Amino acid sequence: MRLHSPIDPGDWELIVFSGIPYRVKVTGQSVVDFMYDFVEPFEGPHPGLTLLAGRPMAGTASIMSVTATGLPHYTSLLLRDVALLNARGEVQRKEPLKSTSSPDIFLVEFETLPDDGFSVQLQGVGENSTEFRRQSPTIASVTKTRVKVNADPSVKVGSNVNVSFNVTNAGPSSQYRILITDDQNFIQSKPMSLMIDTDQTVEGNSIISVPEGTDPGTVVTVTVVARSSLDFGYSILELTVVSKVQDLRAPTCDVVGRISECPAESPAQCSLQSWSLSARFVSQGADRLSIYTRHGNGSLDREETQDGGQMVTLVTYNSSCCFPNVELVAVDKRWNVGKCSSRVRSRAPGSAPRNAAILLVAALVACLAS
């Protein structure tokens, strides 16, 4: 049954005549929606929360991140709680939302999660104290198998790097099959079989070999899966390939020339006037720079020369006076970024352009000399 607009708000009564048991599911569409992820704390120089690389663990505390969309359209809406519902729609867990520095992102802390599959429902109060609910269409589940994988986040071209992992079994003793793979086929590892007892943690490792010729910047996604006849768990880790000798020096940029000025009066005539800028980029090595503009809408010309172990790139930027600002940005193959900014100077009302003034002075000197 489909309802057509306009739909009157309020309580609706649905009467169904049936000789067999039935279930009723009501769905709707709204600009207010939400997404959720499970997150976990991480340590380091800048500690915080990161996405959980796998399913949440059964019987342990969990943190959920909730992102709400469309809130600016309903300023009277007050979001309060998140409820976890079983397949029959019964509330299994319910915890309050905690605000963060972002007005549309919230955190929810659960002491434990339901052992069976559950859906997530966002609850609150709308205009005129009406009840607000939004429910996820998918079913989430927990695992009793925790998998963690560790490795240096960057791997050098031509190197062999150790990837370690551990598997914890919080369920009954089981025989596990553990498989380690990556999307670049850098890991040559055969599946292993291990018996893991209740509350036991086993450790293992594998080697990732990055062949010569691999492009720096390549992302390698490593996946470790532990599966038994009763349960499974997995973890994902992304590694970035870097060059053997890392060049962390950004390209340098110097403005070497600026031609013409733009009139301060008659902004409507800006398209009839133009200005140009010359800049010099210097980068290490012989790689060609990727150069683009920000805050501008002009054209770019470039000329490259090799100077010893450096690449020198001369850039000429031409633009109409409608776009008086520009930022030139250069990126090398190692993702080092160099940039410089410039703004064309405005000519005082009624004054002649600098180039024209120079020509006028030259003409007067020629006349006096004759």
GROMACS .gro file of C-alpha atoms in nm:
model
  370
    1MET     CA    1   0.000   0.000   0.000
    2ARG     CA    2   0.141   0.340  -0.099
    3LEU     CA    3   0.028   0.674   0.042
    4HIS     CA    4   0.025   0.980  -0.182
    5SER     CA    5   0.105   1.337  -0.083
    6PRO     CA    6  -0.013   1.532   0.098
    7ILE     CA    7  -0.003   1.297   0.398
    8ASP     CA    8  -0.171   1.419   0.715
    9PRO     CA    9   0.061   1.396   1.019
   10GLY     CA   10  -0.060   1.216   1.329
   11ASP     CA   11  -0.165   0.867   1.440
   12TRP     CA   12  -0.291   0.631   1.169
   13GLU     CA   13  -0.493   0.314   1.222
   14LEU     CA   14  -0.437   0.018   0.990
   15ILE     CA   15  -0.690  -0.266   0.991
   16VAL     CA   16  -0.594  -0.596   0.826
   17PHE     CA   17  -0.823  -0.898   0.789
   18SER     CA   18  -0.619  -1.217   0.759
   19GLY     CA   19  -0.660  -1.582   0.852
   20ILE     CA   20  -0.285  -1.630   0.904
   21PRO     CA   21  -0.026  -1.447   1.116
   22TYR     CA   22   0.123  -1.140   0.951
   23ARG     CA   23   0.371  -0.861   1.010
   24VAL     CA   24   0.339  -0.497   0.908
   25LYS     CA   25   0.638  -0.286   0.810
   26VAL     CA   26   0.596   0.087   0.752
   27THR     CA   27   0.864   0.274   0.556
   28GLY     CA   28   0.898   0.640   0.464
   29GLN     CA   29   1.136   0.891   0.310
   30SER     CA   30   1.283   1.202   0.468
   31VAL     CA   31   1.581   1.434   0.433
   32VAL     CA   32   1.666   1.348   0.795
   33ASP     CA   33   1.862   1.024   0.799
   34PHE     CA   34   2.166   0.876   0.970
   35MET     CA   35   2.467   0.653   0.921
   36TYR     CA   36   2.660   0.466   1.186
   37ASP     CA   37   2.997   0.298   1.232
   38PHE     CA   38   3.167   0.122   1.519
   39VAL     CA   39   3.489   0.290   1.626
   40GLU     CA   40   3.772   0.220   1.868
   41PRO     CA   41   4.029   0.437   2.048
   42PHE     CA   42   4.385   0.463   1.921
   43GLU     CA   43   4.696   0.598   2.088
   44GLY     CA   44   4.982   0.804   1.950
   45PRO     CA   45   5.085   1.169   1.922
   46HIS     CA   46   4.725   1.260   1.833
   47PRO     CA   47   4.501   1.004   2.008
   48GLY     CA   48   4.138   0.974   1.910
   49LEU     CA   49   3.892   0.733   1.751
   50THR     CA   50   3.927   0.531   1.433
   51LEU     CA   51   3.694   0.302   1.241
   52LEU     CA   52   3.680  -0.053   1.370
   53ALA     CA   53   3.838  -0.277   1.105
   54GLY     CA   54   3.588  -0.560   1.137
   55ARG     CA   55   3.279  -0.655   1.335
   56PRO     CA   56   3.239  -0.549   1.700
   57MET     CA   57   3.334  -0.803   1.964
   58ALA     CA   58   3.065  -0.982   2.165
   59GLY     CA   59   3.063  -0.935   2.542
   60THR     CA   60   3.281  -0.623   2.541
   61ALA     CA   61   3.219  -0.249   2.550
   62SER     CA   62   3.164  -0.083   2.211
   63ILE     CA   63   3.155   0.273   2.081
   64MET     CA   64   2.927   0.374   1.795
   65SER     CA   65   2.967   0.687   1.584
   66VAL     CA   66   2.638   0.826   1.447
   67THR     CA   67   2.626   1.084   1.167
   68ALA     CA   68   2.290   1.254   1.115
   69THR     CA   69   2.198   1.424   0.787
   70GLY     CA   70   1.940   1.693   0.713
   71LEU     CA   71   1.939   1.848   1.061
   72PRO     CA   72   1.956   2.211   0.932
   73HIS     CA   73   1.613   2.156   0.773
   74TYR     CA   74   1.456   2.069   1.110
   75THR     CA   75   1.597   2.303   1.374
   76SER     CA   76   1.330   2.198   1.625
   77LEU     CA   77   1.440   1.833   1.614
   78LEU     CA   78   1.616   1.703   1.927
   79LEU     CA   79   1.803   1.374   1.892
   80ARG     CA   80   1.831   1.181   2.217
   81ASP     CA   81   1.902   0.807   2.203
   82VAL     CA   82   2.008   0.508   1.997
   83ALA     CA   83   1.823   0.179   2.045
   84LEU     CA   84   1.930  -0.166   1.925
   85LEU     CA   85   1.633  -0.378   1.813
   86ASN     CA   86   1.604  -0.751   1.749
   87ALA     CA   87   1.427  -0.904   1.449
   88ARG     CA   88   1.088  -0.867   1.624
   89GLY     CA   89   1.142  -0.495   1.682
   90GLU     CA   90   1.202  -0.531   2.055
   91VAL     CA   91   1.453  -0.297   2.219
   92GLN     CA   92   1.761  -0.489   2.339
   93ARG     CA   93   1.985  -0.194   2.428
   94LYS     CA   94   1.925   0.180   2.457
   95GLU     CA   95   2.186   0.447   2.529
   96PRO     CA   96   2.192   0.829   2.507
   97LEU     CA   97   2.371   1.023   2.235
   98LYS     CA   98   2.680   1.221   2.331
   99SER     CA   99   2.762   1.538   2.139
  100THR     CA  100   3.097   1.598   1.969
  101SER     CA  101   3.266   1.906   1.825
  102SER     CA  102   3.066   1.849   1.505
  103PRO     CA  103   2.693   1.931   1.535
  104ASP     CA  104   2.586   1.633   1.321
  105ILE     CA  105   2.816   1.364   1.467
  106PHE     CA  106   2.738   1.184   1.795
  107LEU     CA  107   2.891   0.904   1.999
  108VAL     CA  108   2.710   0.623   2.180
  109GLU     CA  109   2.873   0.390   2.433
  110PHE     CA  110   2.740   0.038   2.495
  111GLU     CA  111   2.859  -0.185   2.779
  112THR     CA  112   2.781  -0.489   2.561
  113LEU     CA  113   2.604  -0.558   2.233
  114PRO     CA  114   2.328  -0.817   2.171
  115ASP     CA  115   2.457  -1.163   2.080
  116ASP     CA  116   2.203  -1.196   1.799
  117GLY     CA  117   2.165  -0.970   1.496
  118PHE     CA  118   2.024  -0.624   1.560
  119SER     CA  119   1.917  -0.311   1.376
  120VAL     CA  120   1.997   0.044   1.488
  121GLN     CA  121   1.724   0.298   1.560
  122LEU     CA  122   1.781   0.671   1.611
  123GLN     CA  123   1.529   0.833   1.846
  124GLY     CA  124   1.438   1.188   1.937
  125VAL     CA  125   1.163   1.447   1.972
  126GLY     CA  126   1.036   1.661   1.686
  127GLU     CA  127   0.807   1.960   1.650
  128ASN     CA  128   0.511   1.975   1.893
  129SER     CA  129   0.676   1.697   2.100
  130THR     CA  130   0.610   1.437   1.830
  131GLU     CA  131   0.813   1.119   1.852
  132PHE     CA  132   1.099   1.091   1.602
  133ARG     CA  133   1.243   0.757   1.488
  134ARG     CA  134   1.474   0.649   1.208
  135GLN     CA  135   1.584   0.286   1.170
  136SER     CA  136   1.865   0.134   0.966
  137PRO     CA  137   1.754  -0.112   0.696
  138THR     CA  138   2.045  -0.348   0.762
  139ILE     CA  139   2.114  -0.600   1.037
  140ALA     CA  140   2.442  -0.578   1.230
  141SER     CA  141   2.603  -0.865   1.417
  142VAL     CA  142   2.885  -0.925   1.662
  143THR     CA  143   3.168  -1.173   1.656
  144LYS     CA  144   3.345  -1.379   1.919
  145THR     CA  145   3.660  -1.385   1.708
  146ARG     CA  146   3.879  -1.075   1.729
  147VAL     CA  147   4.149  -1.025   1.464
  148LYS     CA  148   4.415  -0.754   1.478
  149VAL     CA  149   4.683  -0.691   1.218
  150ASN     CA  150   4.990  -0.471   1.263
  151ALA     CA  151   5.258  -0.342   1.028
  152ASP     CA  152   5.448  -0.025   0.949
  153PRO     CA  153   5.204   0.198   0.756
  154SER     CA  154   5.464   0.262   0.484
  155VAL     CA  155   5.666   0.001   0.292
  156LYS     CA  156   5.962   0.080   0.068
  157VAL     CA  157   5.999  -0.031  -0.291
  158GLY     CA  158   6.208  -0.350  -0.314
  159SER     CA  159   6.177  -0.433   0.057
  160ASN     CA  160   6.036  -0.720   0.262
  161VAL     CA  161   5.818  -0.613   0.555
  162ASN     CA  162   5.680  -0.823   0.838
  163VAL     CA  163   5.302  -0.822   0.889
  164SER     CA  164   5.200  -0.956   1.231
  165PHE     CA  165   4.854  -1.049   1.350
  166ASN     CA  166   4.678  -1.203   1.648
  167VAL     CA  167   4.348  -1.388   1.678
  168THR     CA  168   4.144  -1.404   2.000
  169ASN     CA  169   3.864  -1.656   2.048
  170ALA     CA  170   3.596  -1.556   2.302
  171GLY     CA  171   3.373  -1.851   2.208
  172PRO     CA  172   3.410  -2.227   2.248
  173SER     CA  173   3.732  -2.400   2.144
  174SER     CA  174   3.741  -2.425   1.766
  175GLN     CA  175   3.963  -2.513   1.474
  176TYR     CA  176   4.037  -2.195   1.278
  177ARG     CA  177   4.151  -2.148   0.920
  178ILE     CA  178   4.351  -1.825   0.887
  179LEU     CA  179   4.408  -1.661   0.549
  180ILE     CA  180   4.625  -1.354   0.479
  181THR     CA  181   4.586  -1.178   0.143
  182ASP     CA  182   4.641  -0.840  -0.020
  183ASP     CA  183   4.497  -0.675  -0.329
  184GLN     CA  184   4.839  -0.640  -0.501
  185ASN     CA  185   4.944  -1.005  -0.459
  186PHE     CA  186   5.257  -0.899  -0.268
  187ILE     CA  187   5.196  -1.156   0.008
  188GLN     CA  188   5.273  -1.516  -0.082
  189SER     CA  189   5.121  -1.699   0.214
  190LYS     CA  190   4.938  -2.029   0.242
  191PRO     CA  191   4.632  -2.069   0.467
  192MET     CA  192   4.714  -2.199   0.814
  193SER     CA  193   4.503  -2.410   1.049
  194LEU     CA  194   4.510  -2.354   1.426
  195MET     CA  195   4.315  -2.485   1.725
  196ILE     CA  196   4.225  -2.188   1.948
  197ASP     CA  197   4.080  -2.251   2.293
  198THR     CA  198   3.829  -2.031   2.475
  199ASP     CA  199   3.975  -1.689   2.568
  200GLN     CA  200   4.303  -1.783   2.400
  201THR     CA  201   4.502  -1.549   2.174
  202VAL     CA  202   4.741  -1.680   1.910
  203GLU     CA  203   4.994  -1.478   1.714
  204GLY     CA  204   5.133  -1.515   1.366
  205ASN     CA  205   5.308  -1.323   1.092
  206SER     CA  206   5.362  -1.307   0.720
  207ILE     CA  207   5.597  -1.126   0.482
  208ILE     CA  208   5.491  -0.867   0.227
  209SER     CA  209   5.743  -0.831  -0.058
  210VAL     CA  210   5.722  -0.509  -0.260
  211PRO     CA  211   5.884  -0.568  -0.602
  212GLU     CA  212   6.111  -0.321  -0.777
  213GLY     CA  213   5.925  -0.094  -1.015
  214THR     CA  214   5.622  -0.051  -0.790
  215ASP     CA  215   5.496   0.307  -0.814
  216PRO     CA  216   5.539   0.507  -0.493
  217GLY     CA  217   5.198   0.600  -0.358
  218THR     CA  218   5.048   0.258  -0.434
  219VAL     CA  219   4.807   0.156  -0.156
  220VAL     CA  220   4.821  -0.208  -0.048
  221THR     CA  221   4.514  -0.341   0.136
  222VAL     CA  222   4.600  -0.634   0.364
  223THR     CA  223   4.316  -0.856   0.488
  224VAL     CA  224   4.343  -1.122   0.760
  225VAL     CA  225   4.044  -1.358   0.795
  226ALA     CA  226   4.003  -1.616   1.074
  227ARG     CA  227   3.714  -1.858   1.019
  228SER     CA  228   3.584  -2.153   1.218
  229SER     CA  229   3.274  -2.368   1.181
  230LEU     CA  230   3.096  -2.145   1.436
  231ASP     CA  231   3.220  -1.792   1.370
  232PHE     CA  232   3.457  -1.572   1.174
  233GLY     CA  233   3.643  -1.246   1.221
  234TYR     CA  234   3.856  -1.025   1.001
  235SER     CA  235   4.074  -0.716   1.003
  236ILE     CA  236   4.191  -0.483   0.726
  237LEU     CA  237   4.505  -0.268   0.713
  238GLU     CA  238   4.616  -0.027   0.440
  239LEU     CA  239   4.987   0.023   0.366
  240THR     CA  240   5.141   0.284   0.137
  241VAL     CA  241   5.440   0.214  -0.088
  242VAL     CA  242   5.715   0.478  -0.067
  243SER     CA  243   6.039   0.521  -0.262
  244LYS     CA  244   6.366   0.388  -0.125
  245VAL     CA  245   6.499   0.738  -0.071
  246GLN     CA  246   6.216   0.955   0.046
  247ASP     CA  247   6.230   1.310  -0.084
  248LEU     CA  248   6.038   1.525   0.161
  249ARG     CA  249   6.149   1.855   0.007
  250ALA     CA  250   5.861   2.046  -0.147
  251PRO     CA  251   5.904   2.232  -0.478
  252THR     CA  252   5.999   2.597  -0.424
  253CYS     CA  253   5.814   2.878  -0.597
  254ASP     CA  254   5.922   3.237  -0.666
  255VAL     CA  255   5.726   3.507  -0.848
  256VAL     CA  256   5.972   3.645  -1.104
  257GLY     CA  257   5.749   3.886  -1.294
  258ARG     CA  258   5.410   4.054  -1.308
  259ILE     CA  259   5.286   4.236  -1.616
  260SER     CA  260   5.014   4.504  -1.622
  261GLU     CA  261   4.776   4.627  -1.355
  262CYS     CA  262   4.400   4.629  -1.332
  263PRO     CA  263   4.191   4.948  -1.308
  264ALA     CA  264   4.024   5.010  -0.976
  265GLU     CA  265   3.719   5.166  -1.140
  266SER     CA  266   3.455   5.011  -1.368
  267PRO     CA  267   3.445   4.653  -1.235
  268ALA     CA  268   3.191   4.575  -1.506
  269GLN     CA  269   3.467   4.628  -1.765
  270CYS     CA  270   3.708   4.382  -1.598
  271SER     CA  271   3.682   4.134  -1.885
  272LEU     CA  272   3.837   4.394  -2.119
  273GLN     CA  273   4.155   4.413  -1.909
  274SER     CA  274   4.409   4.138  -1.843
  275TRP     CA  275   4.716   4.070  -1.635
  276SER     CA  276   4.985   3.804  -1.626
  277LEU     CA  277   5.222   3.647  -1.379
  278SER     CA  278   5.551   3.460  -1.418
  279ALA     CA  279   5.671   3.213  -1.155
  280ARG     CA  280   5.966   2.977  -1.122
  281PHE     CA  281   5.929   2.633  -0.962
  282VAL     CA  282   6.237   2.431  -0.863
  283SER     CA  283   6.202   2.064  -0.766
  284GLN     CA  284   6.444   1.780  -0.690
  285GLY     CA  285   6.503   1.512  -0.954
  286ALA     CA  286   6.388   1.491  -1.314
  287ASP     CA  287   6.019   1.422  -1.258
  288ARG     CA  288   5.766   1.651  -1.422
  289LEU     CA  289   5.555   1.855  -1.181
  290SER     CA  290   5.177   1.861  -1.179
  291ILE     CA  291   5.086   2.231  -1.175
  292TYR     CA  292   4.739   2.378  -1.135
  293THR     CA  293   4.576   2.698  -1.013
  294ARG     CA  294   4.346   2.782  -0.725
  295HIS     CA  295   4.135   3.097  -0.680
  296GLY     CA  296   4.189   3.186  -1.045
  297ASN     CA  297   4.037   3.125  -1.385
  298GLY     CA  298   4.320   3.199  -1.627
  299SER     CA  299   4.545   2.998  -1.858
  300LEU     CA  300   4.880   2.835  -1.780
  301ASP     CA  301   5.188   2.796  -2.001
  302ARG     CA  302   5.501   2.615  -1.886
  303GLU     CA  303   5.860   2.565  -1.993
  304GLU     CA  304   6.090   2.309  -1.833
  305THR     CA  305   6.469   2.286  -1.814
  306GLN     CA  306   6.701   2.048  -1.630
  307ASP     CA  307   6.960   2.215  -1.407
  308GLY     CA  308   7.190   1.952  -1.259
  309GLY     CA  309   6.980   1.737  -1.029
  310GLN     CA  310   6.691   1.982  -1.031
  311MET     CA  311   6.394   2.042  -1.257
  312VAL     CA  312   6.325   2.412  -1.322
  313THR     CA  313   5.974   2.494  -1.444
  314LEU     CA  314   5.888   2.845  -1.564
  315VAL     CA  315   5.515   2.912  -1.550
  316THR     CA  316   5.325   3.198  -1.713
  317TYR     CA  317   4.972   3.267  -1.595
  318ASN     CA  318   4.733   3.492  -1.792
  319SER     CA  319   4.397   3.608  -1.659
  320SER     CA  320   4.134   3.876  -1.703
  321CYS     CA  321   4.104   4.142  -1.433
  322CYS     CA  322   3.779   3.979  -1.321
  323PHE     CA  323   4.000   3.730  -1.134
  324PRO     CA  324   4.267   3.936  -0.952
  325ASN     CA  325   4.386   3.653  -0.723
  326VAL     CA  326   4.568   3.332  -0.802
  327GLU     CA  327   4.753   3.056  -0.619
  328LEU     CA  328   4.989   2.836  -0.818
  329VAL     CA  329   5.025   2.484  -0.679
  330ALA     CA  330   5.288   2.227  -0.783
  331VAL     CA  331   5.289   1.861  -0.676
  332ASP     CA  332   5.574   1.618  -0.742
  333LYS     CA  333   5.550   1.239  -0.771
  334ARG     CA  334   5.619   1.199  -0.400
  335TRP     CA  335   5.318   1.420  -0.318
  336ASN     CA  336   5.531   1.708  -0.192
  337VAL     CA  337   5.346   2.035  -0.248
  338GLY     CA  338   5.486   2.378  -0.327
  339LYS     CA  339   5.283   2.690  -0.393
  340CYS     CA  340   5.290   3.067  -0.420
  341SER     CA  341   5.014   3.327  -0.426
  342SER     CA  342   4.977   3.663  -0.594
  343ARG     CA  343   4.723   3.940  -0.632
  344VAL     CA  344   4.727   4.188  -0.917
  345ARG     CA  345   4.769   4.550  -0.808
  346SER     CA  346   4.487   4.794  -0.874
  347ARG     CA  347   4.561   5.108  -1.073
  348ALA     CA  348   4.435   5.435  -0.927
  349PRO     CA  349   4.131   5.584  -1.107
  350GLY     CA  350   4.228   5.799  -1.404
  351SER     CA  351   4.592   5.689  -1.412
  352ALA     CA  352   4.744   5.525  -1.714
  353PRO     CA  353   4.870   5.168  -1.707
  354ARG     CA  354   5.232   5.134  -1.604
  355ASN     CA  355   5.333   5.001  -1.946
  356ALA     CA  356   5.161   5.296  -2.116
  357ALA     CA  357   5.332   5.543  -1.881
  358ILE     CA  358   5.671   5.398  -1.969
  359LEU     CA  359   5.596   5.433  -2.340
  360LEU     CA  360   5.487   5.798  -2.288
  361VAL     CA  361   5.809   5.887  -2.105
  362ALA     CA  362   6.015   5.722  -2.378
  363ALA     CA  363   5.832   5.925  -2.645
  364LEU     CA  364   5.895   6.255  -2.460
  365VAL     CA  365   6.265   6.176  -2.424
  366ALA     CA  366   6.285   6.104  -2.797
  367CYS     CA  367   6.117   6.437  -2.882
  368LEU     CA  368   6.351   6.637  -2.656
  369ALA     CA  369   6.653   6.464  -2.803
  370SER     CA  370   6.549   6.564  -3.154
   0.00000   0.00000   0.00000
